[in-house]
mmCIF file of C-alpha atoms in Angstrom:
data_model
loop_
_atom_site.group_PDB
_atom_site.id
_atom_site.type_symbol
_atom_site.label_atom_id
_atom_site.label_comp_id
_atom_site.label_asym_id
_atom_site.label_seq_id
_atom_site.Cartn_x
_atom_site.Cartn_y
_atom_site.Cartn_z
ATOM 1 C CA UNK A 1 0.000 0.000 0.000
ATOM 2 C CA UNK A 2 3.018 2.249 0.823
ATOM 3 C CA UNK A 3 4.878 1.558 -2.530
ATOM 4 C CA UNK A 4 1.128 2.316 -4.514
ATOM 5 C CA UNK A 5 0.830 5.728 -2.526
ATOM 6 C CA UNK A 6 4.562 6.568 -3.226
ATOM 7 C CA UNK A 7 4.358 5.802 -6.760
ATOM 8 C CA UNK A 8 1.188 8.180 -7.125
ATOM 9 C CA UNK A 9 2.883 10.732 -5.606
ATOM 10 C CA UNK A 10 5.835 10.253 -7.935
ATOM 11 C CA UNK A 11 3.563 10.411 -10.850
ATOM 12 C CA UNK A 12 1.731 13.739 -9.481
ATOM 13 C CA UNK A 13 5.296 15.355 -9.197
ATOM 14 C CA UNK A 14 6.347 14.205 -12.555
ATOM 15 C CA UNK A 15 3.804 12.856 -14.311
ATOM 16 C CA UNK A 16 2.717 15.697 -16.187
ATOM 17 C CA UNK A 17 5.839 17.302 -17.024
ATOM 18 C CA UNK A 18 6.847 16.869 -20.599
ATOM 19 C CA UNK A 19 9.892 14.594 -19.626
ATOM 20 C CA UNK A 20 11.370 11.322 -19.855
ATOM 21 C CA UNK A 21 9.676 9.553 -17.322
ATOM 22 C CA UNK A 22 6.505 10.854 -18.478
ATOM 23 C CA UNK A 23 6.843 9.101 -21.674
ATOM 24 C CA UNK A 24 8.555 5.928 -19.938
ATOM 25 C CA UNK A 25 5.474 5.629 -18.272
ATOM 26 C CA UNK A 26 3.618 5.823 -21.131
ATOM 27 C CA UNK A 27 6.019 3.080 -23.299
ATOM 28 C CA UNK A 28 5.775 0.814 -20.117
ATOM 29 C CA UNK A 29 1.600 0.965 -19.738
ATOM 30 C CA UNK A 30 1.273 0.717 -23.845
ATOM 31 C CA UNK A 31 3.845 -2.288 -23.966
ATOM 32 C CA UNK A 32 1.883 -3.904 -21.187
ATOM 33 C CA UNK A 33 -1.374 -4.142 -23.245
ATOM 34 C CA UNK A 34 0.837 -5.136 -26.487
ATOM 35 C CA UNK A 35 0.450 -8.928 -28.075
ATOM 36 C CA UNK A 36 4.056 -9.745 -28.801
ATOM 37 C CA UNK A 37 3.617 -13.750 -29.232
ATOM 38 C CA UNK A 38 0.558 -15.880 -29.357
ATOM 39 C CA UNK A 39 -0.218 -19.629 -30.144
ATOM 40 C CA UNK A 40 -2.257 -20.319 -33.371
ATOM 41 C CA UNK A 41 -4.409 -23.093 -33.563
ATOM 42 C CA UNK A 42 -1.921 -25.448 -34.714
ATOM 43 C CA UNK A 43 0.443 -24.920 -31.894
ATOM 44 C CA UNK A 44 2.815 -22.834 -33.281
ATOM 45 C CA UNK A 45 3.674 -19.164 -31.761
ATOM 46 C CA UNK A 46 3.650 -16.423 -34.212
ATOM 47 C CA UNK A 47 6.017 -13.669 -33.179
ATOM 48 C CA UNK A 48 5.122 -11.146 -36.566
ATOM 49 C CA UNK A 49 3.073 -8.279 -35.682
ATOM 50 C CA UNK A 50 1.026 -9.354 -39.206
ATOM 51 C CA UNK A 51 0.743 -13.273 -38.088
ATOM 52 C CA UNK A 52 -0.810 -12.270 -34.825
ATOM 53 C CA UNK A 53 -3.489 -10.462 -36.031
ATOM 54 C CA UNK A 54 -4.420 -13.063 -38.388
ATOM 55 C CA UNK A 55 -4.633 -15.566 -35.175
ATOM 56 C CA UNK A 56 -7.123 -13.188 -34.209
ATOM 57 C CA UNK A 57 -9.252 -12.683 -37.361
ATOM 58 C CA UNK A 58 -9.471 -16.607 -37.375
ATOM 59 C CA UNK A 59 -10.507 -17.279 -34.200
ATOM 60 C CA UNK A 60 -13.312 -14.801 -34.323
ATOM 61 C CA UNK A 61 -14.117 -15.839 -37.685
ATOM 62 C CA UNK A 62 -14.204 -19.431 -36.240
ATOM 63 C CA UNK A 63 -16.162 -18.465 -33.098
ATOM 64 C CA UNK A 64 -18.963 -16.317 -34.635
ATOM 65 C CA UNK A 65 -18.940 -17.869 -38.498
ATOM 66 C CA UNK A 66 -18.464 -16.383 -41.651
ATOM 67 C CA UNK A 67 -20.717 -13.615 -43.205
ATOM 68 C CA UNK A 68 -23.639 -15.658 -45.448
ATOM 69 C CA UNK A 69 -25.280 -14.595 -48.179
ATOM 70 C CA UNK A 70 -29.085 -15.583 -47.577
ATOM 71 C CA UNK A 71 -30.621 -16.236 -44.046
ATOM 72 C CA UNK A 72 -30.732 -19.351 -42.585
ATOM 73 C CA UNK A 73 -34.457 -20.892 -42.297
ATOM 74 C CA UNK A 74 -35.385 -21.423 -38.242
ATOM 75 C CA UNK A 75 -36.718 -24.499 -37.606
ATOM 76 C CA UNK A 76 -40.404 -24.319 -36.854
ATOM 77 C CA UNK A 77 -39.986 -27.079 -33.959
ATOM 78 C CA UNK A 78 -37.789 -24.869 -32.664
ATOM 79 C CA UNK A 79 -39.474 -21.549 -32.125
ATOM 80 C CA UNK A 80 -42.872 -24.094 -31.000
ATOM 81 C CA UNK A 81 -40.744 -25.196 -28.545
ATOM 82 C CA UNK A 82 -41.490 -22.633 -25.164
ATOM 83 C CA UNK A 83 -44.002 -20.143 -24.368
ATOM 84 C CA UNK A 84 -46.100 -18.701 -26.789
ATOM 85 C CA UNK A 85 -46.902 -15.052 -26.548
ATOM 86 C CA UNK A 86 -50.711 -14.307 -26.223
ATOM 87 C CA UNK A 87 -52.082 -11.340 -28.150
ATOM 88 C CA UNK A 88 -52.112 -9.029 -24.698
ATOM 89 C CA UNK A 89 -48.563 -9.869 -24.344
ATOM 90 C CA UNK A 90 -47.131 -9.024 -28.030
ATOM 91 C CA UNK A 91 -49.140 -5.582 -28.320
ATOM 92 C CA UNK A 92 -46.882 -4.851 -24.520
ATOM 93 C CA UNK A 93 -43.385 -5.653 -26.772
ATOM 94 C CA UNK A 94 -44.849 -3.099 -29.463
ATOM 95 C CA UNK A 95 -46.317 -0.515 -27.999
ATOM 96 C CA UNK A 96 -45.154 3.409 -27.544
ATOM 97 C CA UNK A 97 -43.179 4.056 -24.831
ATOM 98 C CA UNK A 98 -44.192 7.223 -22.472
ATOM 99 C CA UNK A 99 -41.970 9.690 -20.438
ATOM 100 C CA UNK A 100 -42.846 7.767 -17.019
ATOM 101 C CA UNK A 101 -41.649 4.521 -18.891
ATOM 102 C CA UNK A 102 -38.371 6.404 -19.545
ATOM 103 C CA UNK A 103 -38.141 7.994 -15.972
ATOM 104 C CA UNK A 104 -38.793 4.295 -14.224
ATOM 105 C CA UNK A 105 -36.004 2.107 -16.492
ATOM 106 C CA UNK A 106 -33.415 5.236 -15.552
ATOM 107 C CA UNK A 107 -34.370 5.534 -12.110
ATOM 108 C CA UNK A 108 -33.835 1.193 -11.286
ATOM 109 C CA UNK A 109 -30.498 1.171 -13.409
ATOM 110 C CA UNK A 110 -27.775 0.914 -10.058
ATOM 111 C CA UNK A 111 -26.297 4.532 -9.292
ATOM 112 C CA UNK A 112 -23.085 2.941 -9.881
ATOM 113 C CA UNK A 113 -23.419 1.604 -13.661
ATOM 114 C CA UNK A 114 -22.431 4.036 -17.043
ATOM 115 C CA UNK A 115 -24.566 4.107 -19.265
ATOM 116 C CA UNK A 116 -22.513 5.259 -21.893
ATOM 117 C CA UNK A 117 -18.795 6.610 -23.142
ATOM 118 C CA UNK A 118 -19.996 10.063 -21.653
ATOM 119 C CA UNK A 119 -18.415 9.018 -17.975
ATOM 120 C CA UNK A 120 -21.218 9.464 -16.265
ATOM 121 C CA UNK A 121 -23.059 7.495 -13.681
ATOM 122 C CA UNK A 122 -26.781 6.814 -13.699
ATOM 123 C CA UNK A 123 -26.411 8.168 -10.390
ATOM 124 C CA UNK A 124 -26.022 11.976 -12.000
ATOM 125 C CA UNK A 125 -28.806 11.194 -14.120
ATOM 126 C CA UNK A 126 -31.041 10.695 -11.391
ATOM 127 C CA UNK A 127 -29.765 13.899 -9.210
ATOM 128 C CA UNK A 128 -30.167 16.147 -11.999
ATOM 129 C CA UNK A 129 -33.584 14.642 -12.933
ATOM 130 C CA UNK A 130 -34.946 18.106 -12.541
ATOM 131 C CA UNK A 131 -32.695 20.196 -14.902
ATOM 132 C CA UNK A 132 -31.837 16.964 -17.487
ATOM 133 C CA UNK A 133 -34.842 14.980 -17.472
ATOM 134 C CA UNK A 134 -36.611 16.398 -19.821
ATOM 135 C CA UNK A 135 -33.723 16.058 -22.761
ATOM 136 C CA UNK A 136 -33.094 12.733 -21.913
ATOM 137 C CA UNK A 137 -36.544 11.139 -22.069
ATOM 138 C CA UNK A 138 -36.693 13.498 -25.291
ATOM 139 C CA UNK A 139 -33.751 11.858 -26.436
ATOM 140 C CA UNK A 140 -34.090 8.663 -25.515
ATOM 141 C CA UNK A 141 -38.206 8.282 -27.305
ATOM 142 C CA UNK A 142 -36.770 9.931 -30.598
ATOM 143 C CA UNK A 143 -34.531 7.219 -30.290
#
């Protein structure tokens, strides 16, 4: 705990100069999250910059499939299978939303999630109800 409180007070003092352990900070963080070697599926460890990537393109392309043409036909059996929506229940998936509809979902997402690349918390949302409210539910039933 010491060593993690010395080292942010080391960056505070010299993390924002434009200097040379400013930017060996910044080598050692980007070199952490760097892919130097991985395993393709046959065993072997590609080392090239150009192999590894292609590791990844195949595995994805092997995980989720290859882009098709035409749609695959679903099995009748298969969607007969569970549940059946009644009528009541498919007009509910379909229907308009409302501003209170808008206000509740908001208000029972957990003040600690992000709801988006913005930063902030669906706990500002709901403390600046009154002033943003309005833009957001506008917002979000354009949407």
């Amino acid at each position: 705990m010491f060593l993690q409180q010395r080292s942010k007070a080391t960056w505070i003092k010299l993390g924002d100069d434009n200097n040379k352990y400013f930017y060996s900070i910044i080598k050692h963080m980007k070199l952490q999250q760097a892919v130097t070697q991985i395993q393709d599926k046959h065993g072997i460890m590609q080392h090239d910059p150009e192999k590894i990537a292609m590791v990844f393109v195949d595995y994805y392309q092997e995980l989720l499939g290859r882009k098709e043409q035409g749609r695959v036909k679903a099995f009748g059996s298969f969607l007969k299978n569970d549940h059946i929506l009644t009528v009541e229940e498919q007009v509910q998936l379909v229907r308009q939303y409302n501003k209170k509809d808008v206000k509740e979902a908001l208000f029972r997402i957990d003040s600690t999630k992000s709801p988006g690349l913005d930063g902030y918390s669906s706990n500002f949302f709901k403390k600046a109800w009154s002033i943003v409210g309005e833009d957001v539910t506008e917002a979000v039933l354009e949407f």
